[in-house]
Amino acid sequence: DTGVSQDPRHKITKRGQNVTFRCDPISEHNRLYWYRQTLGQGPEFLTYFQNEAQLEKSRLLSDRFSAERPKGSFSTLEIQRTEQGDSAMYLCASSPPYGSYGYTFGSGTRLTVV
Amino acid sequence: AQKVTQAQTEISVVEKEDVTLDCVYETRDTTYYLFWYKQPPSGELVFLIRRNSFDEQNEISGRYSWNFQKSTSSFNFTITASQVVDSAVYFCALSFQAGTALIFGKGTTLSVSS
């Protein structure tokens, strides 16, 4: 068990470019979550998968954002036409099917839009 | 409205002092879960504790203790004999069903000096 892995750790992109982040959850965890954290704030929920089904999306997830979890394993989060306001830490978490005894978070991907 | 309030933005203490981090939550649900997470400078959120709304027993784990009081909608966290390694941002969070999205407070930054 290597925990939740996120790639890349850091991404700098120019405004208007598309970016994609990847999250590999703990293998036996069927639930996967994306959060966004800006400086001085707590993480804000973006979206949630149970296996390959996307069950919940926040209002924060504008139409420029899309998330997938094609085989119920890893997930990707894509941001199209990035804006400076998208600069944040993007956190992925996973949890097991029962008990939900704590969500395990990855180290995050820090996005800077210049 | 569902909300988590951590009124203390920053706390500074000297090593070996006891410190309490406050968390007040708002919800109309009778079933909910409360969490505390630690976010050290490395950025990864570390799970500390989960409590469900039917379990008001206080919990102690080493130097950490938690006081859950439904009457005041509070779930406070105390660190006894603080150490420099306790320096981090601490988040309180709320969820409504096991496995659903977490609602985080804004966090309390704890600085412990030697």
Coordinates of C-alpha atoms in Angstrom, one line a residue:
Chain A
D1 CA 0.0 0.0 0.0
T2 CA 1.8 3.1 -1.3
G3 CA -1.0 5.5 -0.4
V4 CA -2.7 7.9 -2.8
S5 CA -0.4 9.1 -5.6
Q6 CA -0.8 12.3 -7.6
D7 CA 1.0 13.4 -10.6
P8 CA 2.5 15.9 -11.3
R9 CA 3.4 17.5 -8.0
H10 CA 3.7 20.9 -9.6
K11 CA 2.4 22.3 -12.8
I12 CA 3.0 25.8 -14.2
T13 CA 1.0 26.7 -17.3
K14 CA 0.1 29.7 -19.3
R15 CA -3.4 31.1 -19.2
G16 CA -5.6 29.5 -21.8
Q17 CA -3.8 26.2 -21.9
N18 CA -5.3 22.9 -20.9
V19 CA -3.9 20.8 -18.1
T20 CA -4.5 17.3 -16.9
F21 CA -3.8 15.8 -13.5
R22 CA -3.7 12.1 -12.5
C23 CA -4.6 10.4 -9.2
D24 CA -4.0 6.8 -8.3
P25 CA -6.0 5.8 -5.2
I26 CA -5.2 3.0 -2.8
S27 CA -6.0 -0.1 -4.7
E28 CA -8.8 -1.5 -2.6
H29 CA -10.6 1.9 -2.3
N30 CA -13.6 2.2 -4.5
R31 CA -14.3 5.9 -3.7
L32 CA -12.3 8.7 -5.1
Y33 CA -12.6 12.4 -4.5
W34 CA -11.1 15.6 -5.9
Y35 CA -10.8 18.8 -3.8
R36 CA -9.3 22.2 -4.5
Q37 CA -7.4 24.2 -1.9
T38 CA -6.4 27.8 -2.2
L39 CA -4.0 29.6 0.1
G40 CA -5.3 30.1 3.6
Q41 CA -8.5 28.1 2.9
G42 CA -9.6 24.6 3.7
P43 CA -10.0 22.1 0.8
E44 CA -13.2 22.5 -1.2
F45 CA -15.0 19.5 -2.7
L46 CA -15.1 19.3 -6.5
T47 CA -16.3 15.8 -7.4
Y48 CA -16.6 12.2 -6.2
F49 CA -16.6 8.8 -7.9
Q50 CA -17.7 5.5 -6.7
N51 CA -16.0 3.0 -8.9
E52 CA -16.3 4.5 -12.4
A53 CA -19.5 6.4 -11.7
Q54 CA -19.3 10.1 -11.0
L55 CA -21.9 10.5 -8.3
E56 CA -21.6 14.1 -7.2
K57 CA -20.2 17.3 -8.6
S58 CA -19.8 20.6 -6.9
R59 CA -21.0 24.0 -8.3
L60 CA -17.3 24.8 -8.2
L61 CA -16.8 22.4 -11.1
S62 CA -17.4 24.7 -14.0
D63 CA -17.8 23.4 -17.6
R64 CA -14.1 23.9 -18.1
F65 CA -13.4 21.1 -15.6
S66 CA -13.9 17.4 -16.3
A67 CA -13.0 14.4 -14.3
E68 CA -13.0 10.8 -15.3
R69 CA -12.3 7.4 -13.7
P70 CA -12.6 5.1 -16.7
K71 CA -12.0 1.7 -15.1
G72 CA -12.7 2.5 -11.5
S73 CA -9.0 2.7 -10.8
F74 CA -7.0 5.9 -11.5
S75 CA -8.7 9.2 -12.2
T76 CA -7.9 12.3 -14.2
L77 CA -8.9 15.9 -13.7
E78 CA -8.7 18.1 -16.8
I79 CA -9.0 21.9 -16.8
Q80 CA -9.5 23.5 -20.2
R81 CA -8.7 27.1 -21.0
T82 CA -7.0 27.7 -17.6
E83 CA -7.5 31.0 -15.9
Q84 CA -5.4 32.6 -13.2
G85 CA -8.2 31.9 -10.7
D86 CA -7.6 28.2 -11.2
S87 CA -4.2 28.4 -9.4
A88 CA -4.6 26.2 -6.4
M89 CA -3.6 22.9 -4.9
Y90 CA -5.7 20.0 -6.3
L91 CA -6.0 17.2 -3.8
C92 CA -7.2 13.7 -4.5
A93 CA -8.5 11.4 -1.8
S94 CA -9.8 7.8 -1.6
S95 CA -11.8 5.8 0.8
P96 CA -12.8 2.2 1.2
P97 CA -16.2 0.8 0.4
Y98 CA -17.2 0.3 4.1
G99 CA -16.7 2.1 7.3
S100 CA -15.0 5.1 5.7
Y101 CA -12.6 5.3 8.5
G102 CA -10.9 8.4 7.3
Y103 CA -10.3 9.5 3.8
T104 CA -6.7 9.1 2.6
F105 CA -5.3 12.1 0.8
G106 CA -2.6 12.4 -1.7
S107 CA 0.1 15.1 -1.6
G108 CA -1.7 17.1 -4.2
T109 CA -0.8 18.9 -7.5
R110 CA 0.0 22.5 -7.2
L111 CA -1.2 24.4 -10.3
T112 CA 0.1 27.9 -11.1
V113 CA -1.5 29.7 -14.0
V114 CA 0.7 32.6 -15.3
Chain B
A1 CA -26.8 25.3 6.0
Q2 CA -23.9 22.9 6.6
K3 CA -20.8 24.7 7.8
V4 CA -17.6 24.2 9.8
T5 CA -16.1 27.2 11.7
Q6 CA -12.6 27.3 13.0
A7 CA -12.5 30.7 14.6
Q8 CA -8.8 30.6 15.5
T9 CA -6.8 31.5 12.4
E10 CA -3.4 31.2 14.1
I11 CA -2.1 30.1 17.4
S12 CA 1.4 30.3 18.7
V13 CA 2.6 28.4 21.8
V14 CA 5.9 27.5 23.4
E15 CA 6.9 23.8 23.5
K16 CA 5.2 21.9 26.4
E17 CA 2.3 24.1 26.6
D18 CA -1.2 22.7 26.1
V19 CA -3.3 24.0 23.3
T20 CA -6.9 23.6 22.3
L21 CA -8.2 24.1 18.7
D22 CA -11.8 25.0 18.4
C23 CA -14.3 23.6 15.9
V24 CA -18.0 24.5 15.7
Y25 CA -20.2 22.9 13.1
E26 CA -23.7 23.6 11.8
T27 CA -26.0 20.9 10.4
R28 CA -29.7 19.9 10.5
D29 CA -28.9 16.3 10.0
T30 CA -29.0 13.9 12.9
T31 CA -26.4 11.6 11.4
Y32 CA -23.1 13.1 10.5
Y33 CA -19.4 12.5 10.9
L34 CA -16.7 14.8 12.2
F35 CA -13.0 14.7 11.4
W36 CA -9.8 16.3 12.2
Y37 CA -6.9 16.4 9.8
K38 CA -3.3 17.7 10.1
Q39 CA -1.6 19.4 7.2
P40 CA 2.2 19.8 7.8
P41 CA 4.3 22.0 5.6
S42 CA 4.7 19.1 3.1
G43 CA 1.1 19.6 2.2
E44 CA -0.4 16.1 2.6
L45 CA -3.5 15.9 4.8
V46 CA -3.1 13.4 7.6
F47 CA -6.1 11.8 9.1
L48 CA -6.3 12.2 12.9
I49 CA -9.8 11.2 14.0
R50 CA -13.3 10.4 12.9
R51 CA -16.4 10.6 15.1
N52 CA -20.0 9.9 14.3
S53 CA -22.9 11.9 15.7
F54 CA -24.1 9.1 18.0
D55 CA -20.8 8.7 19.8
E56 CA -20.2 11.6 22.2
Q57 CA -17.5 9.9 24.2
N58 CA -14.3 11.9 24.4
E59 CA -11.2 10.3 23.0
I60 CA -7.6 10.4 23.9
S61 CA -4.7 9.2 21.8
G62 CA -1.3 9.9 23.3
R63 CA -0.9 13.6 23.6
Y64 CA -4.1 14.3 21.6
S65 CA -7.6 14.4 22.9
W66 CA -11.0 15.4 21.4
N67 CA -14.0 16.8 23.2
F68 CA -17.3 16.3 21.2
Q69 CA -20.3 18.2 22.6
K70 CA -23.5 18.0 20.6
S71 CA -25.2 20.5 22.9
T72 CA -22.8 23.2 21.7
S73 CA -22.1 21.7 18.2
S74 CA -18.4 21.6 19.0
F75 CA -15.6 19.2 18.4
N76 CA -12.5 20.6 20.0
F77 CA -9.0 19.2 19.8
T78 CA -6.4 19.5 22.5
I79 CA -2.7 18.8 22.2
T80 CA -1.1 18.3 25.6
A81 CA 2.6 19.2 26.1
S82 CA 2.9 20.5 22.5
Q83 CA 6.1 19.8 20.5
V84 CA 7.7 21.6 17.6
V85 CA 6.6 18.7 15.3
D86 CA 3.0 19.6 16.0
S87 CA 3.4 22.8 14.0
A88 CA 1.0 22.5 11.1
V89 CA -2.4 23.6 9.9
Y90 CA -5.2 21.7 11.5
F91 CA -8.6 21.2 9.8
C92 CA -11.9 20.2 11.2
A93 CA -14.4 18.6 8.7
L94 CA -17.9 17.3 8.5
S95 CA -19.7 14.8 6.3
F96 CA -23.2 13.5 6.2
Q97 CA -22.9 9.9 5.1
A98 CA -20.0 7.7 5.3
G99 CA -18.1 8.1 2.1
T100 CA -19.5 11.4 0.9
A101 CA -17.8 14.7 0.5
L102 CA -16.1 16.4 3.4
I103 CA -16.9 20.0 4.3
F104 CA -13.8 21.6 5.8
G105 CA -13.3 24.6 8.0
K106 CA -10.7 27.2 7.1
G107 CA -8.1 25.7 9.3
T108 CA -6.0 26.8 12.3
T109 CA -2.3 27.3 11.9
L110 CA -0.5 26.1 15.0
S111 CA 3.1 27.2 15.5
V112 CA 5.0 25.6 18.3
S113 CA 8.4 27.2 19.2
S114 CA 11.2 25.7 21.2

